[in-house]
Amino acid sequence: MNFSTLLVEEFDGYTVLTLNRPNALNALNQKLLSELKDFVLSFKDSKQRALIVTGSGEKAFVAGADIKEMQELTPDQAHEMSLNGQETFQMLQDLPQVVIGAVNGFALGGGFELALACDFLIASEKAKFGLPEVSLGLIPGYGGTQRLSRVVGLKNASYLALTGEMIKADKA
Ligand code: DAK
């Protein structure tokens, strides 16, 4: 399969999937989400036993949903984008293979939510996690409220979602 926003590298038993929009800090636009869905669908039936998900460039895992693109959406398109993202992250979580998030920088908003859909995370010292949606008048709409509260408890999840504070890898 040919992707314009993903790099796929196959190794013996595992695949490395790099989200590849470094100029936008790998923000999730509709193209990336749709390619991610196609990739997950095909990977499900592959013989590989593990998937490593990471971001391209020096700075970011994924800096969230693509804010520039989101601003232009009609309500119907926004609805479709929401469902598409939720479905894709659920499909990633449901993969029979082990999914490891290699968080190499900013994991913000939808990027943090994507990380939370992995089985476990390995963060570099540069990793930063946060849910800045509150500062944009949004909620974390790709399942983050539910997944994060299951991982860190309701109070910690509420704190991150309601303050938008960004935390470093060691604290996370
Ligand atoms: N979208 C689009 N472009 C982005 C981006 C993003 N999220 N984040 C960064 N970029 C772009 C920047 O615009 C810049 O592009 P140019 O100006 O060079 O063209 C380039 O990436 C480099 O970024 P910076 O120059 O800003 O880099 P810095 O190191 O100075 O700052 C930063 C890094 C991560 C602190 C900063 O870029 C930043 O604050 N980015 C925005 C983070 C953010 O707010 N992310 C969105 C979170 S909201 C829902 C479903 C989903 C969601 C909501 C609802 N429903 C179902 C209801 C999800 C929402 C979100 O994810």
Short mmCIF file of N, CA and C and ligand atoms in Angstrom, two decimals:
data_model
loop_
_atom_site.label_atom_id
_atom_site.label_comp_id
_atom_site.label_asym_id
_atom_site.label_seq_id
_atom_site.Cartn_x
_atom_site.Cartn_y
_atom_site.Cartn_z
N MET A 1 0.85 -1.20 0.00
CA MET A 1 0.00 0.00 0.00
C MET A 1 0.88 1.25 0.00
N ASN A 2 0.44 2.24 -0.72
CA ASN A 2 1.20 3.50 -0.78
C ASN A 2 0.50 4.57 0.05
N PHE A 3 1.27 5.17 0.96
CA PHE A 3 0.69 6.20 1.81
C PHE A 3 1.48 7.49 1.64
N SER A 4 0.79 8.62 1.77
CA SER A 4 1.53 9.88 1.71
C SER A 4 1.78 10.46 3.10
N THR A 5 1.08 9.96 4.12
CA THR A 5 1.26 10.52 5.47
C THR A 5 1.80 9.49 6.46
N LEU A 6 2.07 8.29 5.98
CA LEU A 6 2.58 7.23 6.86
C LEU A 6 3.81 6.59 6.24
N LEU A 7 4.75 6.21 7.10
CA LEU A 7 5.88 5.39 6.64
C LEU A 7 5.72 4.03 7.30
N VAL A 8 5.84 2.99 6.51
CA VAL A 8 5.66 1.64 7.04
C VAL A 8 6.96 0.87 6.80
N GLU A 9 7.58 0.40 7.88
CA GLU A 9 8.81 -0.38 7.76
C GLU A 9 8.57 -1.76 8.38
N GLU A 10 8.82 -2.77 7.58
CA GLU A 10 8.59 -4.15 8.03
C GLU A 10 9.90 -4.76 8.52
N PHE A 11 9.86 -5.36 9.69
CA PHE A 11 11.01 -6.09 10.21
C PHE A 11 10.56 -7.52 10.50
N ASP A 12 11.49 -8.32 11.04
CA ASP A 12 11.17 -9.72 11.29
C ASP A 12 10.21 -9.81 12.50
N GLY A 13 8.95 -9.97 12.25
CA GLY A 13 7.97 -10.15 13.32
C GLY A 13 7.26 -8.88 13.76
N TYR A 14 7.80 -7.73 13.39
CA TYR A 14 7.12 -6.49 13.80
C TYR A 14 7.23 -5.42 12.72
N THR A 15 6.36 -4.45 12.84
CA THR A 15 6.32 -3.35 11.87
C THR A 15 6.43 -2.04 12.62
N VAL A 16 7.17 -1.10 12.04
CA VAL A 16 7.23 0.25 12.60
C VAL A 16 6.40 1.17 11.71
N LEU A 17 5.41 1.80 12.32
CA LEU A 17 4.55 2.73 11.61
C LEU A 17 4.89 4.15 12.08
N THR A 18 5.36 4.97 11.16
CA THR A 18 5.73 6.34 11.52
C THR A 18 4.71 7.30 10.91
N LEU A 19 4.06 8.07 11.78
CA LEU A 19 3.12 9.09 11.30
C LEU A 19 3.99 10.23 10.75
N ASN A 20 3.74 10.59 9.50
CA ASN A 20 4.77 11.34 8.79
C ASN A 20 4.26 12.64 8.17
N ARG A 21 3.99 13.61 9.06
CA ARG A 21 3.73 14.99 8.60
C ARG A 21 4.61 15.92 9.44
N PRO A 22 5.92 15.78 9.33
CA PRO A 22 6.79 16.49 10.28
C PRO A 22 6.62 18.00 10.26
N ASN A 23 6.23 18.57 9.12
CA ASN A 23 6.07 20.03 9.08
C ASN A 23 4.86 20.52 9.86
N ALA A 24 3.95 19.61 10.15
CA ALA A 24 2.78 19.97 10.99
C ALA A 24 2.84 19.19 12.30
N LEU A 25 4.04 18.80 12.71
CA LEU A 25 4.23 18.01 13.93
C LEU A 25 3.31 16.79 13.97
N ASN A 26 3.14 16.22 12.77
CA ASN A 26 2.38 14.97 12.58
C ASN A 26 0.91 15.09 13.01
N ALA A 27 0.38 16.31 12.91
CA ALA A 27 -1.03 16.53 13.28
C ALA A 27 -1.94 15.64 12.43
N LEU A 28 -3.03 15.23 13.07
CA LEU A 28 -3.96 14.28 12.44
C LEU A 28 -4.92 15.02 11.52
N ASN A 29 -4.64 15.01 10.23
CA ASN A 29 -5.64 15.54 9.30
C ASN A 29 -6.46 14.38 8.75
N GLN A 30 -7.43 14.70 7.92
CA GLN A 30 -8.34 13.64 7.46
C GLN A 30 -7.61 12.62 6.60
N LYS A 31 -6.64 13.10 5.83
CA LYS A 31 -5.87 12.17 4.99
C LYS A 31 -5.13 11.16 5.86
N LEU A 32 -4.46 11.67 6.91
CA LEU A 32 -3.71 10.76 7.78
C LEU A 32 -4.65 9.77 8.47
N LEU A 33 -5.78 10.27 8.95
CA LEU A 33 -6.71 9.37 9.64
C LEU A 33 -7.22 8.29 8.70
N SER A 34 -7.49 8.70 7.45
CA SER A 34 -8.03 7.69 6.54
C SER A 34 -6.93 6.68 6.15
N GLU A 35 -5.70 7.16 6.00
CA GLU A 35 -4.62 6.21 5.70
C GLU A 35 -4.34 5.30 6.89
N LEU A 36 -4.46 5.87 8.10
CA LEU A 36 -4.23 5.06 9.30
C LEU A 36 -5.28 3.94 9.38
N LYS A 37 -6.51 4.29 9.05
CA LYS A 37 -7.57 3.27 9.07
C LYS A 37 -7.27 2.17 8.05
N ASP A 38 -6.88 2.55 6.84
CA ASP A 38 -6.55 1.55 5.82
C ASP A 38 -5.39 0.67 6.28
N PHE A 39 -4.38 1.32 6.90
CA PHE A 39 -3.23 0.55 7.36
C PHE A 39 -3.65 -0.47 8.43
N VAL A 40 -4.43 0.00 9.42
CA VAL A 40 -4.82 -0.88 10.53
C VAL A 40 -5.64 -2.06 10.00
N LEU A 41 -6.53 -1.76 9.07
CA LEU A 41 -7.36 -2.83 8.48
C LEU A 41 -6.48 -3.90 7.84
N SER A 42 -5.46 -3.48 7.11
CA SER A 42 -4.63 -4.48 6.43
C SER A 42 -3.67 -5.16 7.41
N PHE A 43 -3.21 -4.41 8.43
CA PHE A 43 -2.24 -4.98 9.37
C PHE A 43 -2.87 -6.09 10.23
N LYS A 44 -4.14 -5.92 10.50
CA LYS A 44 -4.88 -6.88 11.35
C LYS A 44 -4.68 -8.32 10.88
N ASP A 45 -4.67 -8.52 9.60
CA ASP A 45 -4.58 -9.88 9.07
C ASP A 45 -3.15 -10.27 8.67
N SER A 46 -2.19 -9.41 9.01
CA SER A 46 -0.81 -9.75 8.65
C SER A 46 -0.24 -10.75 9.67
N LYS A 47 0.89 -11.33 9.34
CA LYS A 47 1.51 -12.31 10.24
C LYS A 47 2.40 -11.64 11.28
N GLN A 48 2.57 -10.33 11.17
CA GLN A 48 3.40 -9.62 12.14
C GLN A 48 2.80 -9.74 13.54
N ARG A 49 3.67 -9.76 14.56
CA ARG A 49 3.18 -9.96 15.93
C ARG A 49 3.12 -8.67 16.74
N ALA A 50 3.78 -7.63 16.24
CA ALA A 50 3.75 -6.38 17.00
C ALA A 50 3.83 -5.19 16.06
N LEU A 51 3.32 -4.08 16.57
CA LEU A 51 3.35 -2.83 15.81
C LEU A 51 3.90 -1.74 16.73
N ILE A 52 4.88 -1.01 16.21
CA ILE A 52 5.39 0.15 16.95
C ILE A 52 4.89 1.39 16.23
N VAL A 53 4.24 2.28 16.98
CA VAL A 53 3.70 3.51 16.38
C VAL A 53 4.53 4.68 16.89
N THR A 54 5.03 5.51 15.98
CA THR A 54 5.83 6.65 16.40
C THR A 54 5.59 7.82 15.45
N GLY A 55 6.26 8.96 15.75
CA GLY A 55 6.09 10.14 14.92
C GLY A 55 7.39 10.52 14.25
N SER A 56 7.30 11.14 13.08
CA SER A 56 8.53 11.51 12.38
C SER A 56 9.07 12.84 12.91
N GLY A 57 10.34 13.07 12.69
CA GLY A 57 10.96 14.32 13.11
C GLY A 57 11.45 14.26 14.54
N GLU A 58 12.08 15.37 14.94
CA GLU A 58 12.75 15.43 16.25
C GLU A 58 11.81 15.87 17.37
N LYS A 59 10.66 16.45 17.00
CA LYS A 59 9.89 17.17 18.02
C LYS A 59 8.65 16.46 18.54
N ALA A 60 8.00 15.73 17.64
CA ALA A 60 6.64 15.33 18.00
C ALA A 60 6.34 13.87 17.74
N PHE A 61 5.53 13.31 18.63
CA PHE A 61 4.79 12.08 18.33
C PHE A 61 3.64 12.53 17.43
N VAL A 62 2.65 13.17 18.01
CA VAL A 62 1.55 13.78 17.25
C VAL A 62 1.05 14.98 18.05
N ALA A 63 1.03 16.17 17.42
CA ALA A 63 0.62 17.39 18.14
C ALA A 63 -0.88 17.61 18.10
N GLY A 64 -1.65 16.55 17.92
CA GLY A 64 -3.10 16.66 18.01
C GLY A 64 -3.80 16.63 16.68
N ALA A 65 -5.10 16.86 16.75
CA ALA A 65 -5.87 17.00 15.51
C ALA A 65 -5.33 18.22 14.76
N ASP A 66 -5.48 18.21 13.44
CA ASP A 66 -4.98 19.33 12.63
C ASP A 66 -5.90 20.53 12.81
N ILE A 67 -5.42 21.49 13.59
CA ILE A 67 -6.25 22.64 13.96
C ILE A 67 -6.63 23.45 12.73
N LYS A 68 -5.68 23.60 11.81
CA LYS A 68 -5.97 24.43 10.63
C LYS A 68 -7.09 23.80 9.80
N GLU A 69 -7.02 22.49 9.64
CA GLU A 69 -8.05 21.81 8.85
C GLU A 69 -9.39 21.82 9.59
N MET A 70 -9.33 21.63 10.89
CA MET A 70 -10.58 21.56 11.68
C MET A 70 -11.40 22.84 11.57
N GLN A 71 -10.67 23.97 11.51
CA GLN A 71 -11.38 25.26 11.48
C GLN A 71 -12.25 25.42 10.24
N GLU A 72 -11.90 24.72 9.18
CA GLU A 72 -12.61 24.89 7.91
C GLU A 72 -13.79 23.93 7.75
N LEU A 73 -13.96 23.00 8.71
CA LEU A 73 -14.96 21.96 8.50
C LEU A 73 -16.39 22.46 8.71
N THR A 74 -17.31 21.95 7.90
CA THR A 74 -18.73 22.18 8.15
C THR A 74 -19.15 21.24 9.29
N PRO A 75 -20.32 21.48 9.91
CA PRO A 75 -20.76 20.57 10.98
C PRO A 75 -20.82 19.11 10.52
N ASP A 76 -21.29 18.87 9.30
CA ASP A 76 -21.36 17.49 8.82
C ASP A 76 -19.97 16.87 8.67
N GLN A 77 -19.05 17.66 8.13
CA GLN A 77 -17.68 17.15 7.97
C GLN A 77 -17.04 16.90 9.34
N ALA A 78 -17.32 17.79 10.30
CA ALA A 78 -16.77 17.62 11.65
C ALA A 78 -17.30 16.34 12.29
N HIS A 79 -18.58 16.08 12.04
CA HIS A 79 -19.20 14.87 12.58
C HIS A 79 -18.51 13.64 11.99
N GLU A 80 -18.30 13.69 10.68
CA GLU A 80 -17.65 12.55 10.01
C GLU A 80 -16.22 12.37 10.52
N MET A 81 -15.50 13.49 10.69
CA MET A 81 -14.13 13.44 11.20
C MET A 81 -14.10 12.81 12.59
N SER A 82 -15.09 13.18 13.42
CA SER A 82 -15.14 12.65 14.78
C SER A 82 -15.34 11.13 14.76
N LEU A 83 -16.32 10.69 13.99
CA LEU A 83 -16.62 9.25 13.95
C LEU A 83 -15.44 8.48 13.38
N ASN A 84 -14.83 9.05 12.35
CA ASN A 84 -13.71 8.39 11.69
C ASN A 84 -12.54 8.20 12.66
N GLY A 85 -12.22 9.24 13.42
CA GLY A 85 -11.12 9.15 14.38
C GLY A 85 -11.42 8.15 15.48
N GLN A 86 -12.65 8.21 16.00
CA GLN A 86 -13.01 7.29 17.08
C GLN A 86 -12.94 5.84 16.61
N GLU A 87 -13.46 5.61 15.42
CA GLU A 87 -13.48 4.25 14.88
C GLU A 87 -12.04 3.75 14.64
N THR A 88 -11.22 4.62 14.08
CA THR A 88 -9.84 4.22 13.76
C THR A 88 -9.06 3.89 15.03
N PHE A 89 -9.20 4.73 16.06
CA PHE A 89 -8.46 4.47 17.30
C PHE A 89 -8.95 3.17 17.95
N GLN A 90 -10.26 2.93 17.86
CA GLN A 90 -10.79 1.70 18.44
C GLN A 90 -10.24 0.48 17.69
N MET A 91 -10.16 0.61 16.37
CA MET A 91 -9.61 -0.50 15.57
C MET A 91 -8.15 -0.76 15.94
N LEU A 92 -7.41 0.32 16.20
CA LEU A 92 -6.01 0.16 16.60
C LEU A 92 -5.95 -0.56 17.95
N GLN A 93 -6.79 -0.13 18.88
CA GLN A 93 -6.81 -0.76 20.21
C GLN A 93 -7.19 -2.23 20.11
N ASP A 94 -8.07 -2.55 19.17
CA ASP A 94 -8.57 -3.92 19.06
C ASP A 94 -7.66 -4.85 18.26
N LEU A 95 -6.57 -4.33 17.73
CA LEU A 95 -5.68 -5.20 16.94
C LEU A 95 -5.25 -6.40 17.78
N PRO A 96 -5.18 -7.58 17.17
CA PRO A 96 -4.73 -8.75 17.94
C PRO A 96 -3.23 -8.70 18.24
N GLN A 97 -2.49 -7.91 17.49
CA GLN A 97 -1.05 -7.80 17.74
C GLN A 97 -0.80 -6.82 18.90
N VAL A 98 0.40 -6.90 19.47
CA VAL A 98 0.80 -5.94 20.51
C VAL A 98 1.11 -4.60 19.83
N VAL A 99 0.54 -3.54 20.37
CA VAL A 99 0.78 -2.21 19.80
C VAL A 99 1.52 -1.36 20.83
N ILE A 100 2.71 -0.91 20.45
CA ILE A 100 3.56 -0.13 21.36
C ILE A 100 3.65 1.29 20.82
N GLY A 101 3.33 2.26 21.66
CA GLY A 101 3.49 3.65 21.27
C GLY A 101 4.88 4.12 21.67
N ALA A 102 5.67 4.55 20.71
CA ALA A 102 7.01 5.08 21.00
C ALA A 102 6.89 6.60 20.93
N VAL A 103 6.72 7.21 22.10
CA VAL A 103 6.38 8.64 22.15
C VAL A 103 7.68 9.44 22.23
N ASN A 104 7.98 10.10 21.13
CA ASN A 104 9.28 10.72 20.94
C ASN A 104 9.22 12.24 21.01
N GLY A 105 8.14 12.80 21.52
CA GLY A 105 8.02 14.26 21.59
C GLY A 105 6.60 14.61 22.01
N PHE A 106 6.07 15.72 21.49
CA PHE A 106 4.72 16.13 21.87
C PHE A 106 3.68 15.05 21.56
N ALA A 107 2.88 14.70 22.55
CA ALA A 107 1.70 13.85 22.35
C ALA A 107 0.54 14.65 22.93
N LEU A 108 -0.07 15.43 22.08
CA LEU A 108 -1.07 16.39 22.55
C LEU A 108 -2.43 16.09 21.95
N GLY A 109 -3.47 16.37 22.72
CA GLY A 109 -4.83 16.23 22.20
C GLY A 109 -5.04 14.86 21.57
N GLY A 110 -5.46 14.89 20.30
CA GLY A 110 -5.68 13.63 19.58
C GLY A 110 -4.43 12.76 19.54
N GLY A 111 -3.25 13.35 19.65
CA GLY A 111 -2.01 12.57 19.67
C GLY A 111 -1.86 11.79 20.97
N PHE A 112 -2.26 12.42 22.07
CA PHE A 112 -2.26 11.74 23.36
C PHE A 112 -3.31 10.62 23.32
N GLU A 113 -4.45 10.93 22.72
CA GLU A 113 -5.52 9.93 22.63
C GLU A 113 -5.09 8.74 21.78
N LEU A 114 -4.34 9.02 20.72
CA LEU A 114 -3.81 7.93 19.89
C LEU A 114 -2.86 7.07 20.72
N ALA A 115 -1.99 7.73 21.49
CA ALA A 115 -1.05 6.99 22.34
C ALA A 115 -1.80 6.09 23.32
N LEU A 116 -2.92 6.62 23.85
CA LEU A 116 -3.69 5.86 24.83
C LEU A 116 -4.37 4.64 24.22
N ALA A 117 -4.52 4.61 22.91
CA ALA A 117 -5.12 3.45 22.25
C ALA A 117 -4.09 2.33 22.04
N CYS A 118 -2.80 2.61 22.35
CA CYS A 118 -1.76 1.57 22.24
C CYS A 118 -1.80 0.69 23.50
N ASP A 119 -1.21 -0.49 23.41
CA ASP A 119 -1.21 -1.39 24.58
C ASP A 119 -0.34 -0.85 25.69
N PHE A 120 0.83 -0.32 25.32
CA PHE A 120 1.65 0.38 26.31
C PHE A 120 2.53 1.37 25.58
N LEU A 121 3.14 2.27 26.39
CA LEU A 121 3.93 3.36 25.80
C LEU A 121 5.35 3.31 26.32
N ILE A 122 6.26 3.66 25.43
CA ILE A 122 7.63 3.92 25.87
C ILE A 122 7.92 5.36 25.45
N ALA A 123 8.24 6.19 26.44
CA ALA A 123 8.41 7.62 26.14
C ALA A 123 9.88 8.00 26.20
N SER A 124 10.32 8.84 25.29
CA SER A 124 11.67 9.37 25.37
C SER A 124 11.67 10.51 26.39
N GLU A 125 12.85 10.98 26.75
CA GLU A 125 12.92 12.07 27.72
C GLU A 125 12.30 13.35 27.17
N LYS A 126 12.18 13.43 25.85
CA LYS A 126 11.61 14.63 25.23
C LYS A 126 10.09 14.60 25.17
N ALA A 127 9.50 13.48 25.55
CA ALA A 127 8.04 13.34 25.40
C ALA A 127 7.30 14.31 26.32
N LYS A 128 6.22 14.86 25.80
CA LYS A 128 5.33 15.70 26.62
C LYS A 128 3.90 15.32 26.29
N PHE A 129 3.11 15.19 27.34
CA PHE A 129 1.72 14.76 27.17
C PHE A 129 0.78 15.86 27.63
N GLY A 130 -0.32 16.04 26.92
CA GLY A 130 -1.28 17.04 27.36
C GLY A 130 -2.54 16.99 26.54
N LEU A 131 -3.60 17.56 27.13
CA LEU A 131 -4.91 17.65 26.46
C LEU A 131 -5.28 19.13 26.36
N PRO A 132 -4.76 19.84 25.35
CA PRO A 132 -5.03 21.28 25.25
C PRO A 132 -6.40 21.63 24.69
N GLU A 133 -7.24 20.61 24.46
CA GLU A 133 -8.56 20.88 23.86
C GLU A 133 -9.32 21.96 24.60
N VAL A 134 -9.22 21.95 25.93
CA VAL A 134 -10.01 22.90 26.73
C VAL A 134 -9.70 24.34 26.32
N SER A 135 -8.47 24.58 25.90
CA SER A 135 -8.09 25.95 25.50
C SER A 135 -8.62 26.30 24.11
N LEU A 136 -9.16 25.30 23.41
CA LEU A 136 -9.73 25.54 22.08
C LEU A 136 -11.26 25.43 22.12
N GLY A 137 -11.83 25.25 23.30
CA GLY A 137 -13.28 25.10 23.41
C GLY A 137 -13.77 23.75 22.94
N LEU A 138 -12.90 22.74 23.03
CA LEU A 138 -13.27 21.38 22.59
C LEU A 138 -13.14 20.42 23.76
N ILE A 139 -13.65 19.21 23.55
CA ILE A 139 -13.34 18.14 24.50
C ILE A 139 -12.39 17.17 23.80
N PRO A 140 -11.65 16.35 24.55
CA PRO A 140 -10.88 15.29 23.90
C PRO A 140 -11.87 14.26 23.35
N GLY A 141 -12.12 14.32 22.05
CA GLY A 141 -13.25 13.60 21.48
C GLY A 141 -12.92 12.27 20.83
N TYR A 142 -11.65 11.88 20.91
CA TYR A 142 -11.28 10.59 20.29
C TYR A 142 -11.12 9.50 21.33
N GLY A 143 -11.91 9.58 22.40
CA GLY A 143 -11.89 8.51 23.40
C GLY A 143 -10.96 8.77 24.57
N GLY A 144 -10.28 9.92 24.56
CA GLY A 144 -9.27 10.19 25.59
C GLY A 144 -9.85 10.31 26.99
N THR A 145 -11.04 10.87 27.11
CA THR A 145 -11.60 11.01 28.46
C THR A 145 -11.78 9.64 29.10
N GLN A 146 -12.21 8.68 28.28
CA GLN A 146 -12.45 7.33 28.81
C GLN A 146 -11.15 6.56 29.01
N ARG A 147 -10.30 6.58 27.99
CA ARG A 147 -9.07 5.78 28.10
C ARG A 147 -8.15 6.34 29.18
N LEU A 148 -8.02 7.66 29.24
CA LEU A 148 -7.10 8.23 30.22
C LEU A 148 -7.57 7.97 31.64
N SER A 149 -8.88 8.09 31.87
CA SER A 149 -9.35 7.88 33.25
C SER A 149 -9.16 6.43 33.67
N ARG A 150 -9.20 5.51 32.70
CA ARG A 150 -8.96 4.11 33.07
C ARG A 150 -7.49 3.87 33.42
N VAL A 151 -6.62 4.65 32.78
CA VAL A 151 -5.18 4.44 33.01
C VAL A 151 -4.70 5.14 34.28
N VAL A 152 -5.13 6.40 34.48
CA VAL A 152 -4.55 7.18 35.59
C VAL A 152 -5.58 7.51 36.68
N GLY A 153 -6.82 7.06 36.49
CA GLY A 153 -7.86 7.38 37.47
C GLY A 153 -8.60 8.65 37.07
N LEU A 154 -9.82 8.77 37.59
CA LEU A 154 -10.70 9.87 37.18
C LEU A 154 -10.15 11.24 37.57
N LYS A 155 -9.54 11.33 38.76
CA LYS A 155 -9.10 12.65 39.23
C LYS A 155 -7.92 13.16 38.40
N ASN A 156 -6.96 12.28 38.15
CA ASN A 156 -5.82 12.72 37.33
C ASN A 156 -6.25 13.05 35.91
N ALA A 157 -7.17 12.23 35.37
CA ALA A 157 -7.65 12.50 34.01
C ALA A 157 -8.41 13.82 33.97
N SER A 158 -9.23 14.05 34.97
CA SER A 158 -9.98 15.32 35.02
C SER A 158 -9.02 16.49 35.09
N TYR A 159 -7.98 16.34 35.92
CA TYR A 159 -7.00 17.42 36.06
C TYR A 159 -6.39 17.77 34.70
N LEU A 160 -5.96 16.75 33.98
CA LEU A 160 -5.29 17.01 32.68
C LEU A 160 -6.28 17.59 31.67
N ALA A 161 -7.50 17.04 31.64
CA ALA A 161 -8.48 17.51 30.65
C ALA A 161 -9.00 18.91 30.97
N LEU A 162 -9.11 19.23 32.25
CA LEU A 162 -9.73 20.51 32.61
C LEU A 162 -8.73 21.65 32.72
N THR A 163 -7.45 21.32 32.89
CA THR A 163 -6.44 22.39 32.96
C THR A 163 -5.70 22.55 31.63
N GLY A 164 -5.63 21.50 30.85
CA GLY A 164 -4.85 21.56 29.61
C GLY A 164 -3.35 21.55 29.87
N GLU A 165 -2.97 21.29 31.13
CA GLU A 165 -1.53 21.32 31.47
C GLU A 165 -0.76 20.24 30.72
N MET A 166 0.44 20.62 30.28
CA MET A 166 1.30 19.65 29.59
C MET A 166 2.30 19.08 30.61
N ILE A 167 2.46 17.79 30.63
CA ILE A 167 3.40 17.20 31.59
C ILE A 167 4.51 16.45 30.85
N LYS A 168 5.68 16.42 31.50
CA LYS A 168 6.83 15.77 30.89
C LYS A 168 6.79 14.26 31.13
N ALA A 169 7.67 13.59 30.40
CA ALA A 169 7.68 12.12 30.44
C ALA A 169 7.84 11.57 31.85
N ASP A 170 8.76 12.17 32.65
CA ASP A 170 9.00 11.58 33.97
C ASP A 170 7.76 11.66 34.85
N LYS A 171 7.05 12.77 34.77
CA LYS A 171 5.82 12.89 35.56
C LYS A 171 4.74 11.93 35.03
N ALA A 172 4.66 11.88 33.69
CA ALA A 172 3.64 10.99 33.08
C ALA A 172 3.92 9.55 33.50
N1 DAK B 1 -2.46 21.24 13.77
C1 DAK B 1 -1.92 21.81 12.67
N2 DAK B 1 -0.66 22.28 12.60
C2 DAK B 1 0.09 22.18 13.72
C3 DAK B 1 -0.40 21.60 14.91
C4 DAK B 1 -1.75 21.10 14.92
N3 DAK B 1 -2.28 20.52 15.98
N4 DAK B 1 0.59 21.65 15.84
C5 DAK B 1 1.64 22.24 15.25
N5 DAK B 1 1.35 22.55 13.97
C6 DAK B 1 2.23 23.20 12.99
C7 DAK B 1 2.44 24.66 13.34
O1 DAK B 1 1.34 25.44 12.85
C8 DAK B 1 3.74 24.95 12.60
O2 DAK B 1 3.45 25.10 11.23
P1 DAK B 1 4.12 26.30 10.38
O3 DAK B 1 3.72 27.54 11.07
O4 DAK B 1 5.60 26.02 10.47
O5 DAK B 1 3.53 26.12 9.02
C9 DAK B 1 4.51 23.63 12.77
O6 DAK B 1 3.53 22.64 13.08
C10 DAK B 1 5.53 23.68 13.92
O7 DAK B 1 4.83 24.08 15.08
P2 DAK B 1 5.38 25.27 16.02
O8 DAK B 1 6.20 26.24 15.24
O9 DAK B 1 4.21 25.77 16.79
O10 DAK B 1 6.37 24.45 16.98
P3 DAK B 1 6.77 24.83 18.47
O11 DAK B 1 7.86 23.91 18.85
O12 DAK B 1 6.98 26.30 18.63
O13 DAK B 1 5.47 24.47 19.36
C11 DAK B 1 3.67 23.03 20.06
C12 DAK B 1 5.09 23.13 19.46
C13 DAK B 1 3.23 21.56 19.99
C14 DAK B 1 3.68 23.49 21.52
C15 DAK B 1 2.71 23.95 19.24
O14 DAK B 1 2.89 23.65 17.86
C16 DAK B 1 1.27 23.76 19.59
O15 DAK B 1 0.79 24.26 20.61
N6 DAK B 1 0.53 23.08 18.70
C17 DAK B 1 -0.89 22.92 18.83
C18 DAK B 1 -1.23 21.86 19.85
C19 DAK B 1 -2.71 21.67 19.90
O16 DAK B 1 -3.44 22.55 20.38
N7 DAK B 1 -3.15 20.57 19.33
C20 DAK B 1 -4.58 20.33 19.07
C21 DAK B 1 -5.20 19.72 20.26
S1 DAK B 1 -6.91 19.64 20.06
C22 DAK B 1 -13.15 15.70 18.83
C23 DAK B 1 -12.21 14.85 18.31
C24 DAK B 1 -10.89 15.16 18.39
C25 DAK B 1 -10.48 16.35 19.00
C26 DAK B 1 -11.43 17.19 19.51
C27 DAK B 1 -12.76 16.88 19.42
N8 DAK B 1 -14.53 15.37 18.76
C28 DAK B 1 -14.90 14.05 18.33
C29 DAK B 1 -15.53 16.24 19.26
C30 DAK B 1 -9.08 16.61 19.08
C31 DAK B 1 -8.65 17.82 19.38
C32 DAK B 1 -7.22 18.11 19.49
O17 DAK B 1 -6.35 17.32 19.22
#
